Short mmCIF file of N, CA and C in Angstrom, two decimals:
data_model
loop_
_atom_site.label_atom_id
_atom_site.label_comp_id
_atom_site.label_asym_id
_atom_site.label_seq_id
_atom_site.Cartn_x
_atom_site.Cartn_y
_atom_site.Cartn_z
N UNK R 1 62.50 -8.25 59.54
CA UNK R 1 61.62 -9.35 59.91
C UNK R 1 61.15 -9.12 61.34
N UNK R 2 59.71 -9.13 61.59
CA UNK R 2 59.51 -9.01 63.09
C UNK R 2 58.89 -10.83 63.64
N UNK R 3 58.49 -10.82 64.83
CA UNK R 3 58.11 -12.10 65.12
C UNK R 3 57.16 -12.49 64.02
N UNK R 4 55.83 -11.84 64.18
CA UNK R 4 54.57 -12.36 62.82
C UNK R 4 54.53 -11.77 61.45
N UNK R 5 55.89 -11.80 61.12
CA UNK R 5 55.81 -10.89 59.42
C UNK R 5 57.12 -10.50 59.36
N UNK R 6 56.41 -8.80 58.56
CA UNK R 6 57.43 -8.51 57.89
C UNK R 6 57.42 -7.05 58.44
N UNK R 7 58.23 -6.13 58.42
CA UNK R 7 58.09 -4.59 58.44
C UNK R 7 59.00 -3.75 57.31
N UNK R 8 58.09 -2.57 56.68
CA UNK R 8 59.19 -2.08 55.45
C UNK R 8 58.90 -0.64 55.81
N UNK R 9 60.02 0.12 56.05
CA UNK R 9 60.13 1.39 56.17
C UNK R 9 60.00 1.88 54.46
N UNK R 10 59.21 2.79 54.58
CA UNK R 10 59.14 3.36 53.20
C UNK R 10 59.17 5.03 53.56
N UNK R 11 58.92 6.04 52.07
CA UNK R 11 59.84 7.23 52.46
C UNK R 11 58.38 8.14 53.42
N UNK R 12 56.63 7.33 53.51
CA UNK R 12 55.96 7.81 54.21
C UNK R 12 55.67 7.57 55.45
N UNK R 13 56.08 6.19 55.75
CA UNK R 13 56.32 5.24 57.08
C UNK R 13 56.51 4.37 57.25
N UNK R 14 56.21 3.33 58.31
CA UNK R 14 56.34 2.04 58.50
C UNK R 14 55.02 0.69 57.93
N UNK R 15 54.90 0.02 57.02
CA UNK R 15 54.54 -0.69 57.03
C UNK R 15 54.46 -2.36 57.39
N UNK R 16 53.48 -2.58 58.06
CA UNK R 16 53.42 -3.71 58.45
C UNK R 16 52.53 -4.89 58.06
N UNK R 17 53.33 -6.12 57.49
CA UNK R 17 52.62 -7.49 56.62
C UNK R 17 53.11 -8.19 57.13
N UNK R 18 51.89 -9.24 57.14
CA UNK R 18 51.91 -9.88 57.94
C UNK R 18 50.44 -11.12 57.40
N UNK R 19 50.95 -12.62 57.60
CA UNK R 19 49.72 -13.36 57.51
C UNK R 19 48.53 -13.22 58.80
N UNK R 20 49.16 -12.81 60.24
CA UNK R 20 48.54 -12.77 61.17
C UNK R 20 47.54 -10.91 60.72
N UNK R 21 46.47 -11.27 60.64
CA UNK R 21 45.92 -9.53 60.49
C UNK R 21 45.73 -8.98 61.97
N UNK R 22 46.19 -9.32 63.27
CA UNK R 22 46.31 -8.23 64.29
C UNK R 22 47.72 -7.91 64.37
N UNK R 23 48.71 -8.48 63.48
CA UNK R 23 49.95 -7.89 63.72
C UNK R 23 50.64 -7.38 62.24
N UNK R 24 49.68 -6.78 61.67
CA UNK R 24 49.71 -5.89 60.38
C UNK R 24 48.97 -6.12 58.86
N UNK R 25 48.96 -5.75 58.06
CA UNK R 25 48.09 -5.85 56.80
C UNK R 25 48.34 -7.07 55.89
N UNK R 26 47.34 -7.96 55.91
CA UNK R 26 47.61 -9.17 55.12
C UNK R 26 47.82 -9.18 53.96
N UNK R 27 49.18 -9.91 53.13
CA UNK R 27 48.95 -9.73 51.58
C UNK R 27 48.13 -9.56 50.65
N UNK R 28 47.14 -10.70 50.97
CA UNK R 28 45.91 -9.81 50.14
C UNK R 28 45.63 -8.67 49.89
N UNK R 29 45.32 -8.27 51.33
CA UNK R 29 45.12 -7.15 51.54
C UNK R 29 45.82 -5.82 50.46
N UNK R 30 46.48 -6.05 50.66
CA UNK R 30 47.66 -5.13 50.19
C UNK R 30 47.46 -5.33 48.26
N UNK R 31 47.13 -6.63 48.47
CA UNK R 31 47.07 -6.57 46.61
C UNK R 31 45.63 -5.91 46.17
N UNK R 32 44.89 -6.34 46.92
CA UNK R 32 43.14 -5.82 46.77
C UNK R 32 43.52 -4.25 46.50
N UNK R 33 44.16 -4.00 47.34
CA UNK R 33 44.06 -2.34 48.05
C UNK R 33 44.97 -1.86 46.32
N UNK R 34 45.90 -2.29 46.07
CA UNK R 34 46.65 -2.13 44.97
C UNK R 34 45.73 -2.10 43.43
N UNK R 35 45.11 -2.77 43.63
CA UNK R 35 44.18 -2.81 42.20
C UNK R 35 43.06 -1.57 42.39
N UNK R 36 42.14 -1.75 43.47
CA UNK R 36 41.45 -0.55 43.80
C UNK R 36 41.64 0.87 43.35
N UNK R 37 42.81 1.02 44.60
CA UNK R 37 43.47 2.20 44.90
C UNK R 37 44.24 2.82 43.16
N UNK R 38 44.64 2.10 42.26
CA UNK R 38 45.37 1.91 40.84
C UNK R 38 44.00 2.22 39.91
N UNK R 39 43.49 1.70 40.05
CA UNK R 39 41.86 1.60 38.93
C UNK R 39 41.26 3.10 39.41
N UNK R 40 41.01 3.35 40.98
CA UNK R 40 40.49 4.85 41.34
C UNK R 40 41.51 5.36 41.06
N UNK R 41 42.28 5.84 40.86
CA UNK R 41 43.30 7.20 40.25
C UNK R 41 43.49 7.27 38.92
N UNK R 42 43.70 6.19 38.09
CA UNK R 42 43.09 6.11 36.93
C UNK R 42 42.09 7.05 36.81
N UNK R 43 41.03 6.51 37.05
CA UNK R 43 39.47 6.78 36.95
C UNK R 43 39.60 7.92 37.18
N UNK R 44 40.15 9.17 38.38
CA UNK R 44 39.80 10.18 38.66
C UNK R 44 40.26 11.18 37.69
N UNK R 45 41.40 10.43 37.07
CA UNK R 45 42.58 11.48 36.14
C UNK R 45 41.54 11.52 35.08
N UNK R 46 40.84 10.54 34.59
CA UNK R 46 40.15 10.92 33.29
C UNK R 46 38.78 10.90 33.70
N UNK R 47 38.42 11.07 34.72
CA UNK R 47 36.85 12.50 34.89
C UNK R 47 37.93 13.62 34.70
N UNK R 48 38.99 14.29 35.35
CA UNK R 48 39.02 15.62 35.35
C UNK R 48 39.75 16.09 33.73
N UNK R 49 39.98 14.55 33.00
CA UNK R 49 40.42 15.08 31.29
C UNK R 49 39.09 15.17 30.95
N UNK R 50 38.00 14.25 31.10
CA UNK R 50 36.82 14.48 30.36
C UNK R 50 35.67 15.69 31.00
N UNK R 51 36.24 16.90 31.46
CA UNK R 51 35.27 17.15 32.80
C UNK R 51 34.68 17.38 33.18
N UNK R 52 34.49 16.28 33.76
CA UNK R 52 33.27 15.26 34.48
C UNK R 52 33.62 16.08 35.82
N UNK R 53 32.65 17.08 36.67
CA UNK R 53 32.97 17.24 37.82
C UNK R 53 31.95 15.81 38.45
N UNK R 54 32.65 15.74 39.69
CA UNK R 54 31.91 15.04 40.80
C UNK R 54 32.56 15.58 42.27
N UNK R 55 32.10 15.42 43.40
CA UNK R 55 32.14 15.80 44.71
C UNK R 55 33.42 14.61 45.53
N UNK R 56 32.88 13.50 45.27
CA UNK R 56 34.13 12.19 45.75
C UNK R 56 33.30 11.07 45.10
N UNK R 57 34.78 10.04 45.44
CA UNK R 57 34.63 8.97 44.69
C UNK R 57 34.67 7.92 46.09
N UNK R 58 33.90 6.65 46.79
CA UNK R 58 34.22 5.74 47.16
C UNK R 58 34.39 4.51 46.40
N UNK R 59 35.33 3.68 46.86
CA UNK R 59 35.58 2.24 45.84
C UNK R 59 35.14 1.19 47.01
N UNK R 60 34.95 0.40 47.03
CA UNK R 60 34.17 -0.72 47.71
C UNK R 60 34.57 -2.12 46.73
N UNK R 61 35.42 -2.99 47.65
CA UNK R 61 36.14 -4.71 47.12
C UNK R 61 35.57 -5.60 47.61
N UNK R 62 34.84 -6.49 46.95
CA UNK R 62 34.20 -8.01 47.20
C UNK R 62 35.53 -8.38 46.66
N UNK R 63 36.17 -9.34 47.61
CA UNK R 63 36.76 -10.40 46.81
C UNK R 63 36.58 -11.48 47.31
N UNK R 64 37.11 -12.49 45.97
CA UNK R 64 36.74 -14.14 46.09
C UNK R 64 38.07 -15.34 46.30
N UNK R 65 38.33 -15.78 47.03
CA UNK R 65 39.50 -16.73 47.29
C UNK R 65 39.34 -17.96 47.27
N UNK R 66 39.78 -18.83 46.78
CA UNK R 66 39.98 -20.50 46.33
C UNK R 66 39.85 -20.55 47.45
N UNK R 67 39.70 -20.84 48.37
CA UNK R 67 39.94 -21.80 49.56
C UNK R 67 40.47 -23.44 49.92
N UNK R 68 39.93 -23.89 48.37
CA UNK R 68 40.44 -25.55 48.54
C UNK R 68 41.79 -25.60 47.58
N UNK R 69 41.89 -24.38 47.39
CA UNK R 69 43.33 -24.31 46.38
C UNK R 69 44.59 -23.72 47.89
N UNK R 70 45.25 -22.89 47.28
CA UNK R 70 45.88 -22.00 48.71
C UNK R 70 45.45 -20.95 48.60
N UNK R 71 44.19 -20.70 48.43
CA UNK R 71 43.68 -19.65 48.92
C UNK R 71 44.17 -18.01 48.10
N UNK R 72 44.43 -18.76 47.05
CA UNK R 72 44.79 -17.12 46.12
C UNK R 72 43.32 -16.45 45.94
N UNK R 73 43.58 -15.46 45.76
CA UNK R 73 42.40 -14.36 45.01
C UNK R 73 42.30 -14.88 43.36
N UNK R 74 41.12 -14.57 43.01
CA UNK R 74 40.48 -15.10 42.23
C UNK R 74 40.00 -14.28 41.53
N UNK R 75 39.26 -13.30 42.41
CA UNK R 75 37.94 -12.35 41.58
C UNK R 75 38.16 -11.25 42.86
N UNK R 76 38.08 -9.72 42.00
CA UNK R 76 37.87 -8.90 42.72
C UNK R 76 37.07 -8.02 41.96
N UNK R 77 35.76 -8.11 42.81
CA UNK R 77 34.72 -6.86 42.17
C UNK R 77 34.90 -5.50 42.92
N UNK R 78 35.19 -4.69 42.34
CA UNK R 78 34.81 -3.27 42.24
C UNK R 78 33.60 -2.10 42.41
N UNK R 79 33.57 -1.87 43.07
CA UNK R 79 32.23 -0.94 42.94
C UNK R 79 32.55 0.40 43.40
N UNK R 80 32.54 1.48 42.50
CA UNK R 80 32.84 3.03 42.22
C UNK R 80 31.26 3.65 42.48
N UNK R 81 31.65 4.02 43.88
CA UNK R 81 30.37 5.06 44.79
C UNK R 81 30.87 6.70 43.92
N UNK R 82 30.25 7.11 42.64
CA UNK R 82 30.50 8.65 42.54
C UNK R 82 29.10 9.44 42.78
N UNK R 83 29.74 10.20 43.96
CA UNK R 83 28.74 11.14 44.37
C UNK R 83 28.71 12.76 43.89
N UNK R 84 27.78 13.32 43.76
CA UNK R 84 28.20 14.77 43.21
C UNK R 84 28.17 14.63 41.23
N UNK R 85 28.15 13.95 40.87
CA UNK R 85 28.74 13.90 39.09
C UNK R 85 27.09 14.42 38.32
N UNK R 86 26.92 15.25 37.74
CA UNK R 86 25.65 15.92 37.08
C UNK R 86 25.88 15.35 35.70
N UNK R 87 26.14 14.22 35.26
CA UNK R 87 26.05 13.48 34.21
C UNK R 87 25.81 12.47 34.14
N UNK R 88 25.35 11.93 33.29
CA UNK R 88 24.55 10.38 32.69
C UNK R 88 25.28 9.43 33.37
N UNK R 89 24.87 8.46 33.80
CA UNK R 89 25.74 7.15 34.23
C UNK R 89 26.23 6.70 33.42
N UNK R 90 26.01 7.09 32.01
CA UNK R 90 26.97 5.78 31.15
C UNK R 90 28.11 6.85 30.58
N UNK R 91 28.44 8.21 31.17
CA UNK R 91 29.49 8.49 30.49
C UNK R 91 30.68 8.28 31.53
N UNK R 92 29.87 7.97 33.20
CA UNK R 92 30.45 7.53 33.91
C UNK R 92 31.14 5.98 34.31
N UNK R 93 30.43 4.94 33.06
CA UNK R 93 30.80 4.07 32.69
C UNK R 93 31.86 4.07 31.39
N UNK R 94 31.30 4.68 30.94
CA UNK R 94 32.99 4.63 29.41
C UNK R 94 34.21 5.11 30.25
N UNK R 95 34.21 6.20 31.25
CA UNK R 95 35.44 6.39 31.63
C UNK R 95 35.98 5.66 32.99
N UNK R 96 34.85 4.68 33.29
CA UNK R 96 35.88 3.34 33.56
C UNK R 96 36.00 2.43 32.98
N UNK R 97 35.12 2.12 32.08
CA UNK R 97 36.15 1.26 31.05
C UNK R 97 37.57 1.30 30.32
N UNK R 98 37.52 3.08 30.47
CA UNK R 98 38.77 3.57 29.94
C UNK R 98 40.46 3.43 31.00
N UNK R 99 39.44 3.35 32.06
CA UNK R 99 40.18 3.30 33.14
C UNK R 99 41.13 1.79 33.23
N UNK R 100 39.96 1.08 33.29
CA UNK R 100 40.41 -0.34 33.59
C UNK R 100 41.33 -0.82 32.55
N UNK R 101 41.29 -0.33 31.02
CA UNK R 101 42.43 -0.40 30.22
C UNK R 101 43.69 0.46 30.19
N UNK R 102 43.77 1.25 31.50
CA UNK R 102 44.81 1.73 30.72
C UNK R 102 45.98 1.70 32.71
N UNK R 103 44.65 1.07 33.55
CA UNK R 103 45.49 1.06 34.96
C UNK R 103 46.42 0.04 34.73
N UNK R 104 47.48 0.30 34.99
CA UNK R 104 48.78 -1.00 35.04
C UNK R 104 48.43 -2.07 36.14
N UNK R 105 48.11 -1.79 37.39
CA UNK R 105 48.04 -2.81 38.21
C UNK R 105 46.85 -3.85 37.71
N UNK R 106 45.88 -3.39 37.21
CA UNK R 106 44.92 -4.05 36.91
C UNK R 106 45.13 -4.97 35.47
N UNK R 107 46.11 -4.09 34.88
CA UNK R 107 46.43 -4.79 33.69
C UNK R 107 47.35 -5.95 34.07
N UNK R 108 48.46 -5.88 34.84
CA UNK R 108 49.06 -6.90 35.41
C UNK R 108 48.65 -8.01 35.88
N UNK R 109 47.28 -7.83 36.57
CA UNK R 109 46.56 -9.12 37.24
C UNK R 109 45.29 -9.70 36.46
N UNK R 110 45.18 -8.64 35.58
CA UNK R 110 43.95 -9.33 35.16
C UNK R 110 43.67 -10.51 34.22
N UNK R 111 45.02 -11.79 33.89
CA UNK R 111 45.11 -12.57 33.26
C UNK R 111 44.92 -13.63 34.57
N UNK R 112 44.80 -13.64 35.63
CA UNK R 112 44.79 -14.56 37.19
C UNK R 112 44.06 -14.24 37.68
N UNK R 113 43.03 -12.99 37.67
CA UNK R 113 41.89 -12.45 38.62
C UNK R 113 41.15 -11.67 37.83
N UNK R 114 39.96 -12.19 37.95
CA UNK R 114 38.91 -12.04 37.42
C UNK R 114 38.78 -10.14 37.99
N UNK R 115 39.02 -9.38 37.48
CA UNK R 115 38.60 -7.87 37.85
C UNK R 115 37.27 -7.69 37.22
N UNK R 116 35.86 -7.45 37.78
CA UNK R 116 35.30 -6.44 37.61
C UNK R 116 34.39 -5.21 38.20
N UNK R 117 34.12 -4.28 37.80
CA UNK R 117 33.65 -2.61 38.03
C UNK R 117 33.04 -2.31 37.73
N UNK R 118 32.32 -1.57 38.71
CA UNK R 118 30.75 -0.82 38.18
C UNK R 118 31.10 0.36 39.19
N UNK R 119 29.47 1.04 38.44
CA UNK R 119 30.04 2.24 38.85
C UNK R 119 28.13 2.85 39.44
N UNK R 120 28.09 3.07 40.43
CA UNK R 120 26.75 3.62 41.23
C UNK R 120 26.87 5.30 41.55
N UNK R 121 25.83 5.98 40.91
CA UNK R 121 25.72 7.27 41.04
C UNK R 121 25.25 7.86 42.16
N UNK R 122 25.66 8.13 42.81
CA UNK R 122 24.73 8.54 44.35
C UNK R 122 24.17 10.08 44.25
#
């Protein structure tokens, strides 16, 4: 426990949570980043089963919070920047749809938070 949070040594470093965000990463935070970060690795494992080359992937999170509730998350939209991919956008859409069914984190939350993903070809 530090003064504004929490700190957890893990086996890559120190993490720091915290409600204050100048004295480490806000829960949210950390859950947003969890669904994202879970849905893109998904996603990347099955471009390289289906393969789909592409160059990189950015993910980009709108999210939405109750505010007159306590402020839980609600809705987190998704948006999959693939740059480099020499194929159709919609085969780049089936394999996130494929994605989004088969990521655990996303499957975990998605009965309380509205998840959804798209996907922009650059």
């Amino acid at each position: 426990m530090k003064e504004k949070g929490y700190s957890i040594d893990l086996p890559y470093g120190e993490l720091d949570i915290s409600g204050d965000e100048t004295a480490g990463f806000r829960p949210y935070q950390l859950l947003v980043s969890s669904i994202a970060v879970c849905s893109g690795g998904v996603y990347r494992k099955i471009l390289v089963k289906k393969r789909i080359d592409y160059t990189t992937i950015d993910i980009e999170a709108e999210v939405v919070r109750n505010e007159a509730n306590v402020n839980e998350v609600t809705e987190v939209h998704l948006t999959f920047y693939v740059k480099g991919a020499s194929v159709a956008i919609e085969k780049l859409e089936k394999a996130l749809e494929l994605a989004t069914k088969n990521c655990p984190i996303v499957q975990s939350v998605n009965k309380s938070i509205l998840i959804t993903e798209k996907v922009i070809l650059n």
